[in-house]
Coordinates of C-alpha atoms in Angstrom, one line a residue:
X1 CA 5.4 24.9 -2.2
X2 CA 2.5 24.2 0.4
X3 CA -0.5 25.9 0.6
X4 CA -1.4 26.6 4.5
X5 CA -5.1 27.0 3.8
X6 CA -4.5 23.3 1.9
X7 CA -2.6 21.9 4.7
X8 CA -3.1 18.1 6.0
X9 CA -2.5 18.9 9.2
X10 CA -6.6 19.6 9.9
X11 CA -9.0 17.1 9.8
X12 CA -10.2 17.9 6.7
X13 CA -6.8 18.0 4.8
X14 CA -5.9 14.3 6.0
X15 CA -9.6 13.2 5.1
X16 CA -9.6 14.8 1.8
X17 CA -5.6 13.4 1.2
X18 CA -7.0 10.3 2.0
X19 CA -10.2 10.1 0.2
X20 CA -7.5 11.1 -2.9
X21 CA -5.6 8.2 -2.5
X22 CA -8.2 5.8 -2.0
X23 CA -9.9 6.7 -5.6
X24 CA -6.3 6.2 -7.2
X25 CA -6.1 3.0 -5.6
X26 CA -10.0 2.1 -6.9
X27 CA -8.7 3.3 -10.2
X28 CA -5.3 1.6 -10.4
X29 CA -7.2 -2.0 -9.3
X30 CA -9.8 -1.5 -11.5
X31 CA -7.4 -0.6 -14.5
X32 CA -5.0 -3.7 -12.9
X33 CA -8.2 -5.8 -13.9
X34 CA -8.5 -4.5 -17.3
X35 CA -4.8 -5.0 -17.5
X36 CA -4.6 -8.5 -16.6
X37 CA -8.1 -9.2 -19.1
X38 CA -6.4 -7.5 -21.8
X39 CA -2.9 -9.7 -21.7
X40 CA -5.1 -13.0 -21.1
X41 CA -7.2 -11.7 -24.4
X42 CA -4.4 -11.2 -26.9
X43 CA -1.7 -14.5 -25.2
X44 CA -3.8 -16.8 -22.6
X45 CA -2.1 -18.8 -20.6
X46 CA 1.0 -19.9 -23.2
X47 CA 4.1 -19.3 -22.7
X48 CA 4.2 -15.5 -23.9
X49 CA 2.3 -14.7 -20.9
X50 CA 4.5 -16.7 -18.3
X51 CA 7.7 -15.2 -20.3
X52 CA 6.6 -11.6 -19.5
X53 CA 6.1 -12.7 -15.9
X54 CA 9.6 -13.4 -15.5
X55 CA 10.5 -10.1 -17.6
X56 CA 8.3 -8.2 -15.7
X57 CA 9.5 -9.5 -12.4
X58 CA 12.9 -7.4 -12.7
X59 CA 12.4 -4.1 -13.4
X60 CA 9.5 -4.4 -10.9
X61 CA 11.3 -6.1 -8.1
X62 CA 14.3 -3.8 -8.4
X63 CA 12.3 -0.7 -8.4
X64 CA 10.6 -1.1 -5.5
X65 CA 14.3 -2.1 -3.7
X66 CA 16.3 1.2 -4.9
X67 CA 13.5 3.4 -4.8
X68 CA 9.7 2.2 -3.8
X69 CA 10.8 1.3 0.1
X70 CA 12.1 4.6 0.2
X71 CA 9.2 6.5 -0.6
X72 CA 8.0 6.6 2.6
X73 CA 11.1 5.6 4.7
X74 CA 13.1 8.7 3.6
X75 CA 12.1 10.5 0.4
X76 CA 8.7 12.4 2.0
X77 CA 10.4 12.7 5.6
X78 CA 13.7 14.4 3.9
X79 CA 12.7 16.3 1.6
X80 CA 9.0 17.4 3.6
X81 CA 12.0 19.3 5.8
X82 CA 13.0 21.8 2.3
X83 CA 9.4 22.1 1.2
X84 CA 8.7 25.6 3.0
X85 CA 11.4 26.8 0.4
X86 CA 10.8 26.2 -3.3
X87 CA 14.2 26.9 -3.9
X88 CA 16.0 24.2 -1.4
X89 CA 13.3 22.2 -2.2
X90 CA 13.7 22.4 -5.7
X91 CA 18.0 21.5 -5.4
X92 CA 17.1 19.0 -3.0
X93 CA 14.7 17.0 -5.5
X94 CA 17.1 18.0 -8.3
X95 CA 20.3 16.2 -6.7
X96 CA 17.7 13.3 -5.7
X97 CA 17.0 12.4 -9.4
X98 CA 20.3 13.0 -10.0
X99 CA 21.5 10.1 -7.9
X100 CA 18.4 8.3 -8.8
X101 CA 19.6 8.3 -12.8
X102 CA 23.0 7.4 -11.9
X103 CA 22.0 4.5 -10.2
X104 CA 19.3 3.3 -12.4
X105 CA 21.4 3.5 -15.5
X106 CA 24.0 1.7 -13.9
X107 CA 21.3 -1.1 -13.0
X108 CA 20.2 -1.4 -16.6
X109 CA 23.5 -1.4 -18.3
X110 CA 24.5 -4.6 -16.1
X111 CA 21.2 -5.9 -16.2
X112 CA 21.0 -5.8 -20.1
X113 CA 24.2 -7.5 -20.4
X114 CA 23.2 -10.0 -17.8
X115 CA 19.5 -10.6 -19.2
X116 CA 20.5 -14.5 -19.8
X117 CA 21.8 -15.5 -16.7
X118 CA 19.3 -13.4 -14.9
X119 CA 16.3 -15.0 -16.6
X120 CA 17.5 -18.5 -16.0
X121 CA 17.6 -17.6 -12.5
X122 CA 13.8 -16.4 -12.4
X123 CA 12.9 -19.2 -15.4
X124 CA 14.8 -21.8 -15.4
X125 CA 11.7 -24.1 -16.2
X126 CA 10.4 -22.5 -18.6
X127 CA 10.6 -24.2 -22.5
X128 CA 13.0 -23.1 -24.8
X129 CA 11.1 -20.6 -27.0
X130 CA 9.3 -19.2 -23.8
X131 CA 12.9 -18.7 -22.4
X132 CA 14.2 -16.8 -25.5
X133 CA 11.6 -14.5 -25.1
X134 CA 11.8 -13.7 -22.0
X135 CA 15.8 -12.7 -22.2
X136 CA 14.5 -10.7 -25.2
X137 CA 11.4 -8.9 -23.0
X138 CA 13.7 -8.3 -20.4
X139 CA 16.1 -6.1 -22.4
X140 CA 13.4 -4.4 -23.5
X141 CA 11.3 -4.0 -20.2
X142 CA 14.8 -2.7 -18.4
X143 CA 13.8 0.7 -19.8
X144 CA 10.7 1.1 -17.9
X145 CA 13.2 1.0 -14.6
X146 CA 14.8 4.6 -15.4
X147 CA 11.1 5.9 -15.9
X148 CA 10.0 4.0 -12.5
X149 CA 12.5 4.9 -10.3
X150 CA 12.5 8.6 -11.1
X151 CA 8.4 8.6 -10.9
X152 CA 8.7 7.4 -7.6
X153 CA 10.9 10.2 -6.5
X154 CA 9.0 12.2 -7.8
X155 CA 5.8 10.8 -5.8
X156 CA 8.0 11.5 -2.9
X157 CA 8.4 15.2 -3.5
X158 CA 4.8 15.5 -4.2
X159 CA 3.9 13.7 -1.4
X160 CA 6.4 15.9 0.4
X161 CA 4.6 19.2 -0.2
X162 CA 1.5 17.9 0.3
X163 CA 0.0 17.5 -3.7
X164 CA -1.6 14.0 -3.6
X165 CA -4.0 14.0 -7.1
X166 CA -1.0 13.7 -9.5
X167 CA 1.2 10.3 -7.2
X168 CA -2.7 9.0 -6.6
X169 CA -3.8 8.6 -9.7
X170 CA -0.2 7.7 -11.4
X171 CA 0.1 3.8 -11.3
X172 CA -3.5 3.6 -12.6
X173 CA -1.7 5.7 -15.9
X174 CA 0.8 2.5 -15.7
X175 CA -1.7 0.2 -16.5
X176 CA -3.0 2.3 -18.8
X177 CA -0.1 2.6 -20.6
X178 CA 0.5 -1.2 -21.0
X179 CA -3.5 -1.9 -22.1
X180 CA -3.0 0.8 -24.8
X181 CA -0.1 -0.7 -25.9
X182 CA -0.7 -3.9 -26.0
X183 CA -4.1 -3.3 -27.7
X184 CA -2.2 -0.8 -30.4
X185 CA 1.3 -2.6 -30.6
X186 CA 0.3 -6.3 -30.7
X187 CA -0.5 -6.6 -34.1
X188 CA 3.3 -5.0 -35.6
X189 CA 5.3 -5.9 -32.7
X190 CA 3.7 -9.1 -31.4
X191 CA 4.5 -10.2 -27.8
X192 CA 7.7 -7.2 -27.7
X193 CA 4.0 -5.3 -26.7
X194 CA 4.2 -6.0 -23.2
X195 CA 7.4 -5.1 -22.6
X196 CA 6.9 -1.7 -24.6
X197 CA 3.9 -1.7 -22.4
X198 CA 5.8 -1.2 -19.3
X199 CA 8.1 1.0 -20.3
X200 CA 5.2 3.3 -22.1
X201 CA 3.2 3.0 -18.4
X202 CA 6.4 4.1 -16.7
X203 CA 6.9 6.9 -19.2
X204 CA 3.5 8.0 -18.8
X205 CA 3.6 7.9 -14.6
X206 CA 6.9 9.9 -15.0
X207 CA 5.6 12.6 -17.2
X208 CA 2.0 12.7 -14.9
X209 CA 4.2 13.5 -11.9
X210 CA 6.5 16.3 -13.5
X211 CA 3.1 17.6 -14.3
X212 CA 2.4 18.1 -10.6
X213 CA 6.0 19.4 -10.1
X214 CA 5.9 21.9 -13.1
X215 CA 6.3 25.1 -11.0
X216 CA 9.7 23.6 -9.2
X217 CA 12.9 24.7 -10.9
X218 CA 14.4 21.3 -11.3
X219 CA 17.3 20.3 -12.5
X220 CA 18.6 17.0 -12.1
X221 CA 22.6 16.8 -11.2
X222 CA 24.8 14.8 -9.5
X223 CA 25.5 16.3 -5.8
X224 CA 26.8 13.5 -3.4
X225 CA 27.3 16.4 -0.9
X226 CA 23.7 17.8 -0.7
X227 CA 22.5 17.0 2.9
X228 CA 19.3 15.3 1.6
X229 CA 21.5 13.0 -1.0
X230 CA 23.4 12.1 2.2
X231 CA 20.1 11.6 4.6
X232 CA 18.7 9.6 2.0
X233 CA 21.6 7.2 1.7
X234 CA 22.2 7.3 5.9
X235 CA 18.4 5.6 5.9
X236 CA 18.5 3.2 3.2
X237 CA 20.2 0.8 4.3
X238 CA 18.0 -0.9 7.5
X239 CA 15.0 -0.1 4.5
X240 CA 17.1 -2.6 2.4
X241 CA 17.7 -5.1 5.2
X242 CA 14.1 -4.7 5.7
X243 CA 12.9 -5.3 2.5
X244 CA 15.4 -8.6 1.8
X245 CA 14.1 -10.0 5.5
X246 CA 10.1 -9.5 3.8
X247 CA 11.0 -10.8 0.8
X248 CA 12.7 -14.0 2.9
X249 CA 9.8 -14.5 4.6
X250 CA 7.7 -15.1 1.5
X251 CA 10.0 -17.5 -0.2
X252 CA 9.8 -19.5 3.3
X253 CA 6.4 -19.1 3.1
X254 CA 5.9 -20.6 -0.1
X255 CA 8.1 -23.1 0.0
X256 CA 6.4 -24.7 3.6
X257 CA 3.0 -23.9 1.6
X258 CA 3.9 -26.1 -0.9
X259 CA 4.3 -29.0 1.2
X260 CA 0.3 -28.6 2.2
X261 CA -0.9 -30.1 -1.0
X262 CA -1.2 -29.3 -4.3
X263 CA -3.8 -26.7 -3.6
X264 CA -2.4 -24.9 -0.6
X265 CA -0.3 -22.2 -2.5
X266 CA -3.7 -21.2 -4.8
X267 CA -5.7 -21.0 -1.5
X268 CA -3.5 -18.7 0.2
X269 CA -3.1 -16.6 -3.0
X270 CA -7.1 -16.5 -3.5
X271 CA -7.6 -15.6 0.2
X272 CA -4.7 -12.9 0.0
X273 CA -6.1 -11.2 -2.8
X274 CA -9.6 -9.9 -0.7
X275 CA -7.5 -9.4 2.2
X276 CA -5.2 -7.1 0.1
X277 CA -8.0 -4.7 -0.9
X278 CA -9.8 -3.3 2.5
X279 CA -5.5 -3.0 3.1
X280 CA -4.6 -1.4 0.0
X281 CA -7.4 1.4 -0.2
X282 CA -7.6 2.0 3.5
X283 CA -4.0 1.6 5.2
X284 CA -2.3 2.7 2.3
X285 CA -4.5 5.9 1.7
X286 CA -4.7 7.1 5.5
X287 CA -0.9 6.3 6.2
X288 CA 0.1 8.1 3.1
X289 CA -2.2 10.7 4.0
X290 CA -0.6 11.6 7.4
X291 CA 3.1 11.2 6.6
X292 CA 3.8 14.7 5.0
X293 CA 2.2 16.7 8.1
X294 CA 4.3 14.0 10.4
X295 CA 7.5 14.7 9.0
X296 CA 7.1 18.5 9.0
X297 CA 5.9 18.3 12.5
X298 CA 8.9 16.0 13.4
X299 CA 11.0 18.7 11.7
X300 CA 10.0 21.4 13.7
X301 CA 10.1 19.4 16.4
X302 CA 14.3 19.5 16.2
X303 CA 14.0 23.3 16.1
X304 CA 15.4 25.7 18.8
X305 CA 11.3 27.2 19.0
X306 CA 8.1 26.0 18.7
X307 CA 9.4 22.1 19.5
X308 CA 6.6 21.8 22.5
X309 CA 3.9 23.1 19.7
X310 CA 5.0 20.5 16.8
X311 CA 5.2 17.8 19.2
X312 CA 1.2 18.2 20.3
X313 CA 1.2 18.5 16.3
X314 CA 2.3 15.4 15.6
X315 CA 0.3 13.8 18.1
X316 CA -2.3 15.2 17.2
X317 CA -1.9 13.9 13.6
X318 CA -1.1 10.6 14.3
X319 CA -3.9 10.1 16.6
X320 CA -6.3 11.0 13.8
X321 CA -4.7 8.9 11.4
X322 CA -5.4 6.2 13.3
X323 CA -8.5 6.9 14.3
X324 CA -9.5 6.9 10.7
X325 CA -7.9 4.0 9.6
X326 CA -10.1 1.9 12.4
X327 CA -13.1 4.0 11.7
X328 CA -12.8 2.4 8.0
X329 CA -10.8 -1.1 8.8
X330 CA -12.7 -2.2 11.8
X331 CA -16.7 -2.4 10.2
X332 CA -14.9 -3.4 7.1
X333 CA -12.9 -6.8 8.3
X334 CA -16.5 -7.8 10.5
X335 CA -18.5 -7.3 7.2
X336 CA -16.2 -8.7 5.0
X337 CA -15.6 -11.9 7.7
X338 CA -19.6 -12.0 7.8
X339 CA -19.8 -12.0 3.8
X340 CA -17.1 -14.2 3.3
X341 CA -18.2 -16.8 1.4
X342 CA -20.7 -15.5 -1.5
X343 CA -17.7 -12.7 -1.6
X344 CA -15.1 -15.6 -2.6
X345 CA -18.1 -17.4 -4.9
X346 CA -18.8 -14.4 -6.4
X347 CA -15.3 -13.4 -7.2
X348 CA -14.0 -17.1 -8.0
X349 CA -16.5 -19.4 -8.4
X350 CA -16.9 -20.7 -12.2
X351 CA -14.8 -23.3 -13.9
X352 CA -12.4 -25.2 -11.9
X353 CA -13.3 -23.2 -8.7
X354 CA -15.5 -25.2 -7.4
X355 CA -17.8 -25.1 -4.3
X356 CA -15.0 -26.7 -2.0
X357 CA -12.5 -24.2 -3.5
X358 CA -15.0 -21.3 -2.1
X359 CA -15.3 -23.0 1.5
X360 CA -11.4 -23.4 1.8
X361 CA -10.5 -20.0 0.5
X362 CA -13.3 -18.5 2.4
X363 CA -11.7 -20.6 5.7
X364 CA -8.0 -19.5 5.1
X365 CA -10.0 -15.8 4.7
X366 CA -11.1 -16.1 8.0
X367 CA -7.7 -17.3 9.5
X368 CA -6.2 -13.7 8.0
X369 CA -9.0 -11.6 8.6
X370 CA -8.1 -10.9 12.5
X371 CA -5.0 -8.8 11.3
X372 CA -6.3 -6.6 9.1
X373 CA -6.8 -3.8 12.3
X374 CA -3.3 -4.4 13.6
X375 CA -2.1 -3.7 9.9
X376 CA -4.4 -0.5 10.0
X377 CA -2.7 0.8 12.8
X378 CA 0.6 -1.0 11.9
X379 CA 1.6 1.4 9.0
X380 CA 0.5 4.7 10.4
X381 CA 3.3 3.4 13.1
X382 CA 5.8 2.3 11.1
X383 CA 5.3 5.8 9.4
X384 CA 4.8 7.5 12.6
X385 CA 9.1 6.4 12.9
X386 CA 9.8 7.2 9.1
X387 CA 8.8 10.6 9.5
X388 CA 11.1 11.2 12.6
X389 CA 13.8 10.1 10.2
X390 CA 14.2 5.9 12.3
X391 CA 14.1 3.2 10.1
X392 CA 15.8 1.1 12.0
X393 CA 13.4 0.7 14.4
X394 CA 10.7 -0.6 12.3
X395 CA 12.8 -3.0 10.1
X396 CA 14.4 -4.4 13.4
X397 CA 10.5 -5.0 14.8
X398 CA 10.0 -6.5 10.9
X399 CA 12.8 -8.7 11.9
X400 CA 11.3 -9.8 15.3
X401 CA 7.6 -10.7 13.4
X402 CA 9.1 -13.0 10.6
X403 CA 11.1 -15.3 13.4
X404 CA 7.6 -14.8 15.5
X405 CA 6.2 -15.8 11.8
X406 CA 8.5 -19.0 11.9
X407 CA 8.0 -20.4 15.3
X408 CA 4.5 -19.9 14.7
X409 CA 4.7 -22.0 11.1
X410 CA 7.3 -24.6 12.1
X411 CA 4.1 -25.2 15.3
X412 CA 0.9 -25.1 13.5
X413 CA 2.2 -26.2 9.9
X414 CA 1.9 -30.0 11.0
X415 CA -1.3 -29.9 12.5
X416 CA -3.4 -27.5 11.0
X417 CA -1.6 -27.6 7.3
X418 CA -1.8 -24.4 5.0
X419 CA -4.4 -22.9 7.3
X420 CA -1.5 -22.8 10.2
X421 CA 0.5 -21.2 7.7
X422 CA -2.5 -18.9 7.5
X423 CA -2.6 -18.2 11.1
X424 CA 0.9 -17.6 11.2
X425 CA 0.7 -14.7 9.1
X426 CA -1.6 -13.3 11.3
X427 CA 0.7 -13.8 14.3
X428 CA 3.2 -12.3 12.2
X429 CA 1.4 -9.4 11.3
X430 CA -0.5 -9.0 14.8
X431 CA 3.1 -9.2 17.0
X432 CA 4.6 -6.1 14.4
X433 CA 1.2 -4.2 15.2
X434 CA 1.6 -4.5 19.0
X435 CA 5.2 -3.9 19.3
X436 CA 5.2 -0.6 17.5
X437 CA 2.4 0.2 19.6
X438 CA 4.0 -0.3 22.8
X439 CA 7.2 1.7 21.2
X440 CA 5.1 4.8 20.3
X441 CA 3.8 4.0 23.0
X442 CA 6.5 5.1 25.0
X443 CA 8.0 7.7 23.3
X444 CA 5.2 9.6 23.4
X445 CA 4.3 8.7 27.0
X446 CA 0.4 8.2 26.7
X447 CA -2.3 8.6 28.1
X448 CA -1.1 12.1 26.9
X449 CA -3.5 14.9 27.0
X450 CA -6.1 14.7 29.3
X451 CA -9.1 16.4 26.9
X452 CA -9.2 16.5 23.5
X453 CA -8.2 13.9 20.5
X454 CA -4.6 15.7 20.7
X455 CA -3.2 12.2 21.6
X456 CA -3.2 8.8 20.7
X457 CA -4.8 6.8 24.3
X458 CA -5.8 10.2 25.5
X459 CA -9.6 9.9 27.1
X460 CA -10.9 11.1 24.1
X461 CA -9.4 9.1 21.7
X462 CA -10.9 6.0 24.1
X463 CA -14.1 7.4 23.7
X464 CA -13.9 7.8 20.0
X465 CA -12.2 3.8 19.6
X466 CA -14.9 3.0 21.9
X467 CA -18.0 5.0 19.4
X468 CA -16.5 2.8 16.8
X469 CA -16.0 -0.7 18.6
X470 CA -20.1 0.1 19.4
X471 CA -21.2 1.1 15.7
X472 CA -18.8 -1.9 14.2
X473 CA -20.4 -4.7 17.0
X474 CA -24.1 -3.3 15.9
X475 CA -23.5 -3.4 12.4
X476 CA -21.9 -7.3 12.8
X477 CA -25.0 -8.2 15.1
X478 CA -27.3 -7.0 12.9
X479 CA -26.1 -8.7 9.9
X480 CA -25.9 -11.8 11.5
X481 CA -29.6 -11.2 12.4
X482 CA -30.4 -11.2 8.7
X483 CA -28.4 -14.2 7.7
X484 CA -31.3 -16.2 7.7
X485 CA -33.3 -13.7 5.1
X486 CA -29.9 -13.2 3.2
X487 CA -29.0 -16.9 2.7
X488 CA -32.0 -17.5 0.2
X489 CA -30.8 -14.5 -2.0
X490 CA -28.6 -15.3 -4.9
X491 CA -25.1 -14.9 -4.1
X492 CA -24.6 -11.1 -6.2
X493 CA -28.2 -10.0 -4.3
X494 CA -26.8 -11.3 -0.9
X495 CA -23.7 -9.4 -1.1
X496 CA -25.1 -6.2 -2.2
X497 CA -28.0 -6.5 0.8
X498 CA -25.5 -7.4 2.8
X499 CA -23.2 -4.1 2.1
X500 CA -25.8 -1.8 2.3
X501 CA -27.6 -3.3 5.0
X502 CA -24.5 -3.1 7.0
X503 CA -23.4 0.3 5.6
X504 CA -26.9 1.7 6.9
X505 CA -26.8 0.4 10.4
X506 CA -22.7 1.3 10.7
X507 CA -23.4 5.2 9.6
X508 CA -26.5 5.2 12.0
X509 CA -25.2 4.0 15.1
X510 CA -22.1 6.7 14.3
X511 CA -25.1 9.6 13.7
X512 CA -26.6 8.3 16.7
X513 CA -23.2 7.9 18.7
X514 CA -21.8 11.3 17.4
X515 CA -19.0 9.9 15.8
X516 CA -16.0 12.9 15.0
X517 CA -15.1 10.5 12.2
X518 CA -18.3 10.4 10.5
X519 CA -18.8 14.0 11.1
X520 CA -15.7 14.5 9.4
X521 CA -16.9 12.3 6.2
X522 CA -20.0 14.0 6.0
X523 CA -18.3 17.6 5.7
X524 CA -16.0 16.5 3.6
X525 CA -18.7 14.9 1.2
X526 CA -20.9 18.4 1.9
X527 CA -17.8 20.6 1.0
X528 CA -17.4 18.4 -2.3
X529 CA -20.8 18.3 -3.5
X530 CA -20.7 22.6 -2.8
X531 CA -17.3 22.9 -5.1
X532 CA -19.1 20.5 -7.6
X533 CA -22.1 22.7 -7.6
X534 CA -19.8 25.7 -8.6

């Protein structure tokens, strides 16, 4: 299943997993866009659009309960354990799916019967032909579930045996499927496009992903008894708890938010949205990156030999995970809290979105910019117990930072308005980062080795935070330098100068410094332009 000479387990391999990921990210937001321009093209904003909201919500919310948490909580760890044999790997994914259809079908067969009750839950305000359709949508959209659900296992086995192009790349072919359909189906099926838009992107993510597993006899059956069916279902449950406690929190949070003014849920959303992006290509890529060689080393960690050599393995991975998601997170949150404000004006302003609108989204930016390195290192952590098989752990800390969340909102909503619900979030996010720090922490008893970057707070790793801390204050200092030449530019001008400017001065403080991280970049980006040059 694995190739060795491919493995993520060196430098390189994680780099290069992570550079995958990262594009399919760039390609699923930018294709998101096109989504979201194409739906407001054909409907605007009437009441097709906000009825296949409400459709949508379902299929989507459910998938990522029964099988999207699990990706990384116990799909990738479990199965990473059978990918050294094709054949067990191959029955383990194949009673996997089999479960997987099981449940799915039974989801849509109630869900289908229950569309009406369901949508008055999610809709209840909505007018009368706007809630008609949206019963109808819903039936329709409930096929895309089967189609998500075994995609995402499917991601999980690839993920598991270490293929990353075909589960990178696959949600931008989602919203590819729904633009192509609702650009070819509009016209004969009217708004019933949208729906048949999810359920052709689904299709098409499930059949890009059977692509990648194409040389793995499977057969999907029902096996309750297969050890990784029964793994599977031994972790899901503190996933689920997890999952229900997050989504708790954002209800809370929107309901308090809603008490700020009229404008205090729009700000947050606005302000959310750039803070999203650094998280979803750079956490998301490196954490995904480093899980499969986690969980085999956390295998062979359990094994009667080698468990003292997979243990420095799994340090050693971890520690480079996080090094790389600060070498990318930390210049990234100081330029984009730097650029803040022609960022929001060039992304928002026109229309409605007025000038104010910029300096308050730009403020509430700047409450939740100080936890975008906690949530760099925050996943890789969280992962760092997923591959060793815990959730519990990391959905009891989750618990912990939501009541740390709600102390800190119920204190600062008063005073401060949405922007303590702001700064709340931080806390929230901040306290989660810090507590599975100290837990690693201790397990793995840091400082650790003495020489080397085989461990997470080992001297070297110091150094190499401390190479980055340097490069990332230089590259903040020397921006802020330039503010007053910047300022003058026009607001598309100023950002780009203000990129590249700090791009330049980042990458040569790290030549300068000898950074292992750039080093790494550069021979990946030398090794790709070689293959390209045949």
């Amino acid at each position: 299943m694995i190739d060795p000479a491919k493995s993520t387990s060196s430098g390189k391999g994680v780099a290069r997993a992570a550079t995958t990921i990262m594009l399919g990210n760039v390609a699923s937001r930018l294709l998101g866009v096109v989504r979201d321009q194409t739906i407001a093209f054909f409907f605007g904003l009437s009441g097709v659009t906000s009825a296949f909201v409400v459709a949508q919500t379902v299929p989507l919310l459910l998938h990522e309960l029964i099988v999207g948490g699990l990706i990384s909580a116990a799909l990738v760890p479990v199965l990473a354990g059978y990918a050294g044999d094709e054949r067990e790997f191959g029955r383990a994914v194949s009673a996997i799916l089999g479960l997987a259809t099981l449940v799915l079908g039974i989801a849509i067969v109630a869900l289908v019967a229950l569309a009406r009750p369901v949508t008055l839950l999610l809709g209840a305000g909505l007018p009368e032909p706007a809630f008609e359709l949206a019963v109808e949508l819903l039936r329709t959209a409930l096929v895309s579930l089967l189609f998500l659900g075994l995609a995402g296992v499917a991601t999980g086995a690839l993920y598991a045996g270490q293929i990353y192009t075909y589960p990178a790349f696959s949600p931008a072919i989602f919203n590819l499927g729904i633009i192509v359909a609702v650009v070819t189906l509009t016209a004969p099926l009217g708004p019933q496009s949208l729906a048949v838009g999810l359920v052709v992107g689904g299709a098409l993510q499930l059949v890009i992903q059977a692509i990648g597993l194409r040389r793995i006899a499977i057969r999907p059956r029902l096996d309750l008894s297969h050890p990784a069916v029964r793994r599977v279902l031994e972790l899901y449950p503190p996933v689920l708890m997890g999952l229900l406690i997050a989504q708790l929190g954002v209800v809370v949070d929107r309901q308090l938010a809603s008490r700020t003014g009229e404008e205090g849920l729009a700000i947050m959303r606005f302000a959310t949205t750039i803070v999203q992006f650094p998280i979803g290509l750079v956490v998301t890529a490196t954490s995904f990156a480093v899980l499969p060689p986690l969980s085999r080393a956390a295998v062979a960690m359990t094994a009667a030999t080698g468990a003292q050599e997979a243990r420095a393995e799994y340090r050693r991975v971890l520690a480079l995970g996080l090094r790389l998601s600060l070498f990318l997170m930390l210049p990234a949150t100081v330029g984009l809290i730097l650029l803040r404000e022609p960022l929001v004006r060039f992304l928002f302003e026109r229309g409605a979105f007025d000038a104010q609108a910029t300096q308050q989204t730009a403020l509430a930016f700047l409450v939740y910019a100080p936890q975008l390195p906690f949530v760099a290192i925050d996943q890789i952590l969280i992962f760092a117990y997923y591959a060793r098989q815990d959730t519990r752990t990391p959905n009891l800390v989750g618990v912990a930072s939501v009541a740390c969340y709600l102390l800190a909102a119920l204190a600062l909503l008063n005073p401060y308005g949405v922007y303590g619900l702001v700064a709340a979030n931080t806390v929230q996010n901040a306290v989660h980062g810090l507590i599975m720090l100290g837990l690693v922490w201790r397990y793995l008893g840091w400082p650790g080795s003495p020489s080397g970057m085989g461990s997470p707070g080992s001297p070297a790793f110091l150094v190499a935070l401390a190479k980055i801390l340097v490069a990332t204050a230089a590259m903040g200092l020397g921006l802020l330098a330039l503010t007053p030449i910047l300022n003058p530019l026009a607001t598309p001008l100023r950002l780009l100068a203000g990129v590249a400017i700090g791009a330049a001065i980042y990458l040569t403080v790290g030549i300068g410094l000898r950074s292992a991280e750039l080093r790494l970049v550069f021979d990946l980006v030398r090794e790709s332009v070689s293959r390209a040059r045949g």
